[in-house]
mmCIF file of C-alpha atoms in Angstrom:
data_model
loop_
_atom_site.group_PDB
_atom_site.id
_atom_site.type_symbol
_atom_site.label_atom_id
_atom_site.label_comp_id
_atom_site.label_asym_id
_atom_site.label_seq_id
_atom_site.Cartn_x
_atom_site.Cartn_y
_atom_site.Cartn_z
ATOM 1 C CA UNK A 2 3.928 5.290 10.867
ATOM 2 C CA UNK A 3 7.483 4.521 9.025
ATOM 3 C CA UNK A 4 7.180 2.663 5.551
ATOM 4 C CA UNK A 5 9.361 2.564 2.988
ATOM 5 C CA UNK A 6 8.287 5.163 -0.091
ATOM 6 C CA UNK A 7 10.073 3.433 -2.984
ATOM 7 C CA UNK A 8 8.762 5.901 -5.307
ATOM 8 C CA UNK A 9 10.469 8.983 -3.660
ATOM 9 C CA UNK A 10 14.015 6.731 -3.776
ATOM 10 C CA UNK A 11 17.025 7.678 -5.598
ATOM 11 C CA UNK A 12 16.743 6.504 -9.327
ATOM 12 C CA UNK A 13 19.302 3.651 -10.534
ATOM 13 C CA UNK A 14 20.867 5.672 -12.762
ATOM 14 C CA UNK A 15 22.511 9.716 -12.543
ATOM 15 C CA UNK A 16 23.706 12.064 -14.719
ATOM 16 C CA UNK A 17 21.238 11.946 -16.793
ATOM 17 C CA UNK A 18 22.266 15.070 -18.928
ATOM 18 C CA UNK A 19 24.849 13.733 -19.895
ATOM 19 C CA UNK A 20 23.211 10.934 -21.655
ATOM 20 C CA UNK A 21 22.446 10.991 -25.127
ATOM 21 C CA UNK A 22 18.852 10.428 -26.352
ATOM 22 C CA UNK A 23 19.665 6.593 -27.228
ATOM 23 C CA UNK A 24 20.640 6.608 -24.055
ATOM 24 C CA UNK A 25 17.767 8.069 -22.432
ATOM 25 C CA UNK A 26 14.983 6.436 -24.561
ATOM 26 C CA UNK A 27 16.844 2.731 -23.808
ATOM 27 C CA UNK A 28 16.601 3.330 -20.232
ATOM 28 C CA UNK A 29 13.559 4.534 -19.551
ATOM 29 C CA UNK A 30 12.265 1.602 -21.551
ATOM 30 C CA UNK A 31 14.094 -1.014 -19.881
ATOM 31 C CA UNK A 32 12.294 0.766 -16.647
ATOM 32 C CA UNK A 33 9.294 0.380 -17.790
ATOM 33 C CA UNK A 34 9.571 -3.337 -18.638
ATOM 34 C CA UNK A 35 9.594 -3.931 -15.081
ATOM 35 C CA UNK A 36 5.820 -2.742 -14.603
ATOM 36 C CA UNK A 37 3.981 -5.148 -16.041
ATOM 37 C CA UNK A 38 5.860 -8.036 -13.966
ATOM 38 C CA UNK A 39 4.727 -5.464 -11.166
ATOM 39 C CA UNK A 40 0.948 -5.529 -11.982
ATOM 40 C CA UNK A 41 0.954 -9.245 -12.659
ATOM 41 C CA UNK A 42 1.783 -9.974 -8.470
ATOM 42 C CA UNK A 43 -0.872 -7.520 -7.785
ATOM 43 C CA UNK A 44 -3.397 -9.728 -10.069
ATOM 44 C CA UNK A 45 -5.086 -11.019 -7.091
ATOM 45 C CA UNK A 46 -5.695 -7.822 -5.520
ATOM 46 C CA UNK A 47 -7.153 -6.505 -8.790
ATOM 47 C CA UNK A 48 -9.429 -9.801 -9.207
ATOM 48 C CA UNK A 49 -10.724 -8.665 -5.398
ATOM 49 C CA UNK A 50 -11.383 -5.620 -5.988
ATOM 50 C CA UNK A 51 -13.196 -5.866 -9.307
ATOM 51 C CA UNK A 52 -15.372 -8.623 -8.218
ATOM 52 C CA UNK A 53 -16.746 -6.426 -5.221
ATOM 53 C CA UNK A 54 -16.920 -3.694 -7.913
ATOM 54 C CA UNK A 55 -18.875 -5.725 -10.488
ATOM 55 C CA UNK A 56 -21.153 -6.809 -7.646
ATOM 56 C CA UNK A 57 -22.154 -3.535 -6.311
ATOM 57 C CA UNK A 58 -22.992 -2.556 -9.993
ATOM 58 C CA UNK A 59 -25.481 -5.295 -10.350
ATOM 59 C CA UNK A 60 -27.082 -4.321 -7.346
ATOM 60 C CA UNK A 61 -27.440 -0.043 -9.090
ATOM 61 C CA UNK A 62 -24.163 1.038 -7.651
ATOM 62 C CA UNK A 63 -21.563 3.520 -8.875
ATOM 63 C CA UNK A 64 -17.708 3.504 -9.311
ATOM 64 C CA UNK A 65 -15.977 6.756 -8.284
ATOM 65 C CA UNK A 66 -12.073 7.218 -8.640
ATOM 66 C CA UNK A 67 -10.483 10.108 -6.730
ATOM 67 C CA UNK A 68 -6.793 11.433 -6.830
ATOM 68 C CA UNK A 69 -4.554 14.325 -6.850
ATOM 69 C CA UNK A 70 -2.551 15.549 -10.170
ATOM 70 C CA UNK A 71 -1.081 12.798 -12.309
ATOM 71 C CA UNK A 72 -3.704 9.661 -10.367
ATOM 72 C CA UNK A 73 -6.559 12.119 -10.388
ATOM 73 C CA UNK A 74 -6.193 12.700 -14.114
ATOM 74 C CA UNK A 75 -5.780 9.165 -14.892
ATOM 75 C CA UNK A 76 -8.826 8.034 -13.097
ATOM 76 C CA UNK A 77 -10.572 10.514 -15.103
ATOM 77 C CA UNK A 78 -9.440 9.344 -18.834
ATOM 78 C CA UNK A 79 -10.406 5.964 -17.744
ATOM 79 C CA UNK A 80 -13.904 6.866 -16.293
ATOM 80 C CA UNK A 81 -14.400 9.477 -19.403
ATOM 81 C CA UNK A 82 -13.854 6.417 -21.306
ATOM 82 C CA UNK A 83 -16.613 4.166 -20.476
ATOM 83 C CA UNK A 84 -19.894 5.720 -22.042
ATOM 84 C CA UNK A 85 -18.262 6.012 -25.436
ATOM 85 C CA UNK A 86 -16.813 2.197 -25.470
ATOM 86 C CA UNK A 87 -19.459 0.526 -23.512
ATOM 87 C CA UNK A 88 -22.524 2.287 -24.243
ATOM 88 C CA UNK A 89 -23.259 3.025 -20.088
ATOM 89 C CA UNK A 90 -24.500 5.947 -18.527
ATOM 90 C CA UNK A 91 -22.165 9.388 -18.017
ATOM 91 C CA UNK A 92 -22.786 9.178 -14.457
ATOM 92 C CA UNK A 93 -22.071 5.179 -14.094
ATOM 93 C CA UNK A 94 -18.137 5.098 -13.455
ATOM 94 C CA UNK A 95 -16.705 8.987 -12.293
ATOM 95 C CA UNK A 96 -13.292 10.445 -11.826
ATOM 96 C CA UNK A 97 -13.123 12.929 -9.388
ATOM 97 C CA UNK A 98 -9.235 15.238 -8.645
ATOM 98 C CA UNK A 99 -8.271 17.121 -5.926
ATOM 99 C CA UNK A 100 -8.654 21.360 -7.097
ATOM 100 C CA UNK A 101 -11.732 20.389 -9.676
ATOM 101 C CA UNK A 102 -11.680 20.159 -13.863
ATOM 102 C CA UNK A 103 -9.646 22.879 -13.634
ATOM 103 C CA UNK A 104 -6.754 21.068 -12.178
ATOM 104 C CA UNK A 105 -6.973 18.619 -15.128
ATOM 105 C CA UNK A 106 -5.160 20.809 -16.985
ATOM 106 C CA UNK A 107 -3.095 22.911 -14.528
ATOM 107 C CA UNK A 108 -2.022 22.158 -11.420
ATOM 108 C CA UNK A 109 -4.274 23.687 -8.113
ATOM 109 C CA UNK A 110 -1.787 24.282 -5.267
ATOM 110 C CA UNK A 111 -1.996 22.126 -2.274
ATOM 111 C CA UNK A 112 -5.443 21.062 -3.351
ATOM 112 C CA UNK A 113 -4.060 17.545 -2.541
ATOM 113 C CA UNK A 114 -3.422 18.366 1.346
ATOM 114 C CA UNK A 115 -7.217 18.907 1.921
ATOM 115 C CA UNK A 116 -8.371 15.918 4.162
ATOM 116 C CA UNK A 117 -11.611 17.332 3.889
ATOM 117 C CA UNK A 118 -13.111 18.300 0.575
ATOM 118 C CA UNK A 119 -12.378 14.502 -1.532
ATOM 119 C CA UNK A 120 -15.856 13.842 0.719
ATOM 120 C CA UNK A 121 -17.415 17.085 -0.280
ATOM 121 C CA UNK A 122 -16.861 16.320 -3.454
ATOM 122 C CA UNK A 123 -18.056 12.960 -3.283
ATOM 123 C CA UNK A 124 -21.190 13.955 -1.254
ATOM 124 C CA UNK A 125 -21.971 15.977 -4.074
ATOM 125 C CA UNK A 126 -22.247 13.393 -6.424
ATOM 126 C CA UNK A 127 -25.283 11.707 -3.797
ATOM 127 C CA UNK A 128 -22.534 9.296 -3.007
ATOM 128 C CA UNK A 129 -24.515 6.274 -1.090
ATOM 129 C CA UNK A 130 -23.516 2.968 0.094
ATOM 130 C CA UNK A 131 -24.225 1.216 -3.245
ATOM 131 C CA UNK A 132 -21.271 2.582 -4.586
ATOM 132 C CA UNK A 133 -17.836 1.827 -4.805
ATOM 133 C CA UNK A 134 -14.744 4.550 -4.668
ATOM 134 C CA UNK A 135 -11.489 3.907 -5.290
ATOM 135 C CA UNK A 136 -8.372 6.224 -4.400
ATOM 136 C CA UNK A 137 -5.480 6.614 -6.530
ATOM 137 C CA UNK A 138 -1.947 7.699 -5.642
ATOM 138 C CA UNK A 139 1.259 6.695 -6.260
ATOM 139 C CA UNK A 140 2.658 7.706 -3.366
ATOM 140 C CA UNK A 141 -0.164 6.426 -0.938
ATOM 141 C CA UNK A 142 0.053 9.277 1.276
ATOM 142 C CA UNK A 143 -2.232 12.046 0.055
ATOM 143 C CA UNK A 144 -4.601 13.469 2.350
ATOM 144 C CA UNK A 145 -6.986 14.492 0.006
ATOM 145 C CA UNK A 146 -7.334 10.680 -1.037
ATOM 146 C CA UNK A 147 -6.788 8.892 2.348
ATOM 147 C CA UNK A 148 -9.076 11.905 4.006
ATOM 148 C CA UNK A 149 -11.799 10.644 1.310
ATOM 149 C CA UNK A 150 -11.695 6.955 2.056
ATOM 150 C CA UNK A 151 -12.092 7.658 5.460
ATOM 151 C CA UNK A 152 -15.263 8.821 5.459
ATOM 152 C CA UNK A 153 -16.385 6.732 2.808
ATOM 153 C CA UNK A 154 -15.783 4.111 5.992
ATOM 154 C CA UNK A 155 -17.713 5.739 8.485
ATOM 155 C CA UNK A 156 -20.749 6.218 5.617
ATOM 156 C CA UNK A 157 -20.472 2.206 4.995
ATOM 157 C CA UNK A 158 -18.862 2.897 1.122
ATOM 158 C CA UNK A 159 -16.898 0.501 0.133
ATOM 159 C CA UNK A 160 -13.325 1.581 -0.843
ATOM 160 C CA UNK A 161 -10.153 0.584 -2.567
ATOM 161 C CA UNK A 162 -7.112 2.044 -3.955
ATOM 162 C CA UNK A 163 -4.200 1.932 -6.567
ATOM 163 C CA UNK A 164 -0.924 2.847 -4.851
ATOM 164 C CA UNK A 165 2.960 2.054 -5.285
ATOM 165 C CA UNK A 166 3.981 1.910 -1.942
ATOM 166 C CA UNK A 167 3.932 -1.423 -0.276
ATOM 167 C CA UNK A 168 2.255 -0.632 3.400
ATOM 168 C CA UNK A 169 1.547 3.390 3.027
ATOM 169 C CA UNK A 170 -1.250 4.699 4.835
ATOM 170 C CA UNK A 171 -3.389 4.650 1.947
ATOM 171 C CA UNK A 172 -2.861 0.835 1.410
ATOM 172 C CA UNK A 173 -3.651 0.661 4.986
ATOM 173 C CA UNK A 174 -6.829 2.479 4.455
ATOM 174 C CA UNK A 175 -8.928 0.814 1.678
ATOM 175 C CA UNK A 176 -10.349 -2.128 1.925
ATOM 176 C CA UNK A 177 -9.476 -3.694 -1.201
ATOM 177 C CA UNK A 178 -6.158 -2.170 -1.759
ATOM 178 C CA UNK A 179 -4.377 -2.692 -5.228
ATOM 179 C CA UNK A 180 -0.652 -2.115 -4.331
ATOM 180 C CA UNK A 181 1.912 -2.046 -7.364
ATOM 181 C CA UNK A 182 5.209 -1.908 -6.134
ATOM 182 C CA UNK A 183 7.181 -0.579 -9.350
ATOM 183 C CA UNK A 184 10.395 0.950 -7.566
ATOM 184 C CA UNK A 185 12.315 3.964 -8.294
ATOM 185 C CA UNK A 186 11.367 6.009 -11.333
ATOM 186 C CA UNK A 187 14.152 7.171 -13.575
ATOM 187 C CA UNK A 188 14.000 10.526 -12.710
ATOM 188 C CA UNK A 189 14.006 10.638 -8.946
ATOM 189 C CA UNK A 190 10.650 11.067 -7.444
ATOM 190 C CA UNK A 191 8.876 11.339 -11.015
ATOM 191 C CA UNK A 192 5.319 9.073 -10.074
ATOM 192 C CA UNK A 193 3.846 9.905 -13.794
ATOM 193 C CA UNK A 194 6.193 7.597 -15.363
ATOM 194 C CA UNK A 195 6.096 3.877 -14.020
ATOM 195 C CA UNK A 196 4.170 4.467 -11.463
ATOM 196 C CA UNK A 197 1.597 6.393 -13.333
ATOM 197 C CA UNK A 198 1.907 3.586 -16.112
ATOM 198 C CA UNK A 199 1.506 1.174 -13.663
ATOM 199 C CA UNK A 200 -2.365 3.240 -12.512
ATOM 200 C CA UNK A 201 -3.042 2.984 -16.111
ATOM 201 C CA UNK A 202 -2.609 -1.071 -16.682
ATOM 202 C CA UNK A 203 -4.523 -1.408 -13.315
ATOM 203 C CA UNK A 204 -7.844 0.466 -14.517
ATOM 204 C CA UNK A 205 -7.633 -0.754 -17.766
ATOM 205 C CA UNK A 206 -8.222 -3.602 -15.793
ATOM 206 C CA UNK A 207 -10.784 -2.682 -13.527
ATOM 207 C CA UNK A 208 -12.872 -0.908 -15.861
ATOM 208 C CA UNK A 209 -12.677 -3.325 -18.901
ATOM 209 C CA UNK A 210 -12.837 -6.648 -16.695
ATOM 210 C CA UNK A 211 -16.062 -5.281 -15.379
ATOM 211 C CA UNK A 212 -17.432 -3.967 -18.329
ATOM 212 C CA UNK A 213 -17.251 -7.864 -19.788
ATOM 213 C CA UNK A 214 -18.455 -9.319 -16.457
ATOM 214 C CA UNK A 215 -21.866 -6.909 -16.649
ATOM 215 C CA UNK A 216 -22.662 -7.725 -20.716
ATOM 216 C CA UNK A 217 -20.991 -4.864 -22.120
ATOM 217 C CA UNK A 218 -18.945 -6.908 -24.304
ATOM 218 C CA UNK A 219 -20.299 -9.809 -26.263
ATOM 219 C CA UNK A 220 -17.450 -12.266 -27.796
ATOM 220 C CA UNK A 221 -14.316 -9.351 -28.380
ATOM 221 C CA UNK A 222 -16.360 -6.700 -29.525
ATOM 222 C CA UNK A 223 -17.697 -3.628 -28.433
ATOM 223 C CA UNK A 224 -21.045 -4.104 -29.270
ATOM 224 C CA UNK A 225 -23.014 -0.968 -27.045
ATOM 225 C CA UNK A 226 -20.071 1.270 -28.059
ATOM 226 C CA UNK A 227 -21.339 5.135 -29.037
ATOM 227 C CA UNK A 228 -21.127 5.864 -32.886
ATOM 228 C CA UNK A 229 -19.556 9.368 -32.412
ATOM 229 C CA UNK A 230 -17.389 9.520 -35.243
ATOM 230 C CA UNK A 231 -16.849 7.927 -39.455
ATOM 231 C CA UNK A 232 -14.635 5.310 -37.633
ATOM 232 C CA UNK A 233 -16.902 3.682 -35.248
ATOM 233 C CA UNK A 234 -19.631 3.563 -37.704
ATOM 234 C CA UNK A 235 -17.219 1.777 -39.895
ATOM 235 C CA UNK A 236 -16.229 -0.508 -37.252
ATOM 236 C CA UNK A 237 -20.010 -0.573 -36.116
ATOM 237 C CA UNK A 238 -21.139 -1.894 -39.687
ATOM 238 C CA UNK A 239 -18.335 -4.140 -39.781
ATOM 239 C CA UNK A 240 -18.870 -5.820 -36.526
ATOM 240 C CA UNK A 241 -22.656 -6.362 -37.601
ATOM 241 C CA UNK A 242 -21.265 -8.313 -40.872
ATOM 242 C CA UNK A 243 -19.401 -10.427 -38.768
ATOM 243 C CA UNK A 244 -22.196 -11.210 -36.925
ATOM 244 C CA UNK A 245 -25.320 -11.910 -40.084
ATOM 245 C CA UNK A 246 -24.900 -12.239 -43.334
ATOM 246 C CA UNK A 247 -25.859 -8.867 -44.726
ATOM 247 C CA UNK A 248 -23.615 -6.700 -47.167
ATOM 248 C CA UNK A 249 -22.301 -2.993 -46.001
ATOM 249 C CA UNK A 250 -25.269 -1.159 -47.185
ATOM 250 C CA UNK A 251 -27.622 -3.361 -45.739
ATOM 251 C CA UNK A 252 -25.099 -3.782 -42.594
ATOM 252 C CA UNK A 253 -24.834 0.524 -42.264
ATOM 253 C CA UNK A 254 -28.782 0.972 -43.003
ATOM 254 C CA UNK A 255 -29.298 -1.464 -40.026
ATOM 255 C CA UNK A 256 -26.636 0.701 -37.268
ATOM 256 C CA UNK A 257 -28.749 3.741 -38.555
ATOM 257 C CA UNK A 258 -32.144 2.568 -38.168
ATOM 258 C CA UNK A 259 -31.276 0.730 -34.159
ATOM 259 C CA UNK A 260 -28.387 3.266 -33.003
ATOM 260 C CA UNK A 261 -25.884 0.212 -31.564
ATOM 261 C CA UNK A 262 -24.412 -3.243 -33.081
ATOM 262 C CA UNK A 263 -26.056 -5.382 -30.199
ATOM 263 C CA UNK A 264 -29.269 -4.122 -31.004
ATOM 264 C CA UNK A 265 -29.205 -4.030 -34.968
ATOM 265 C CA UNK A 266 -27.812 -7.817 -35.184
ATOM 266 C CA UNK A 267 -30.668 -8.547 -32.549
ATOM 267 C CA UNK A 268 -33.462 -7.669 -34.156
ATOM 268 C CA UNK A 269 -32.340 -8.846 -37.336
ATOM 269 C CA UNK A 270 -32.082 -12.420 -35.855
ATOM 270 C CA UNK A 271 -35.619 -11.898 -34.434
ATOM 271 C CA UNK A 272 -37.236 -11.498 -38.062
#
């Protein structure tokens, strides 16, 4: 199958060494002005694909992201994410990368050209049908991802993907593809910079948007979030003064005695 892989074409600009560091810093931003434009066509792709997700998770389901290098490690920040904003389980929303944790740090060679072992991986997680997994690359063409959505088909798992390619084989794949064409990146061939912005925007999106959708979020605030640092708990009292009309000692000695804001400003009202 031909398509055209705009993220592997020839950058608008050259000679980039011989650019000073205005130079280089101006560019690059005015490149990456361009992706949220990008993200905004893809907006009813997104809304598709999170509804489906939000969906499955009412009904006990599981989101699982799986990618290669740069995708792969951005599907994991976002899932690694979750328990400590929303107050869910570990196990609810999963990144998976081609080559295991150890190829969050350091590349595993030609990990990504396994069509095989993105299901292995999966299958070890007790993948099932209620679950959702969606496949991240730029490019749109890595076996390790495509391989993975494949059999998530023939196990009746419902896929879908965040790519950059307008009509790759991965796009072609899922079946609630997310495609966000950004264009060339300013250095040639370079997928971690707009293109790997781009996969950021996109499950910021997916993750927050159903986050809100299942309760995890009541008016702006992040009201199951995990108190694992002086911060939150400052935040954590704060958000319960906003809420009742208590002081900050009598704010804090609530948080401590329930463990979360929802539940500390709920059975306060209840008295």
């Amino acid at each position: 199958m031909s398509f055209t892989k705009t993220t592997e074409q020839s950058s608008h600009y050259d000679s980039l060494e011989q650019m000073s560091v205005h130079d280089l810093l101006t560019n690059i931003n005015n490149e990456d002005k361009m992706v949220p434009h990008a993200v905004e066509k893809a907006l009813p792709q997104i809304e598709a694909l999170v509804t489906q997700i939000v969906q499955k998770m009412k009904n006990g389901g599981r989101l699982f992201y799986i990618g290669a290098g740069t995708s792969g490690r951005l599907g994991i920040v976002d899932a690694s994410e979750c328990p400590p904003t929303f107050g869910v389980p570990f196990d609810l929303v999963n990144g998976i990368i081609a080559g295991g944790d150890k190829a969050i740090r350091k590349a595993v060679e030609f990990a990504e050209d396994d069509k095989e072992q993105a299901w292995k991986d999966l299958a070890s997680e007790n993948i099932s049908d209620k679950d959702v997994v969606i496949g991240i690359a730029a490019s749109g063409t890595t076996p390790y991802v495509i391989g993975g959505l494949e059999k998530c088909h023939e196990n009746n798992i419902l896929t879908g993907c965040i790519t950059c390619n307008e009509g790759s084989p991965l796009a072609l794949t899922a079946q609630f593809p997310v495609v966000v064409v950004v264009g060339p990146e300013f250095v040639t061939g370079s997928s971690r910079m707009k293109a790997g912005t781009a996969q950021k925007l996109v499950l910021n999106m997916i993750s927050t948007a159903t986050m809100i959708q299942l309760g995890r979020v009541k008016g702006n605030k992040m009201v199951d979030m995990q108190l694992s640092n002086v911060k939150l708990v400052d935040r954590g009292v704060r958000m319960i003064m906003s809420e009742i009309p208590v002081s900050y000692q009598e704010a804090s000695a609530l948080l401590e005695q329930y463990g979360s804001v929802r539940k500390a400003v709920d059975n306060y009202k209840k008295r």
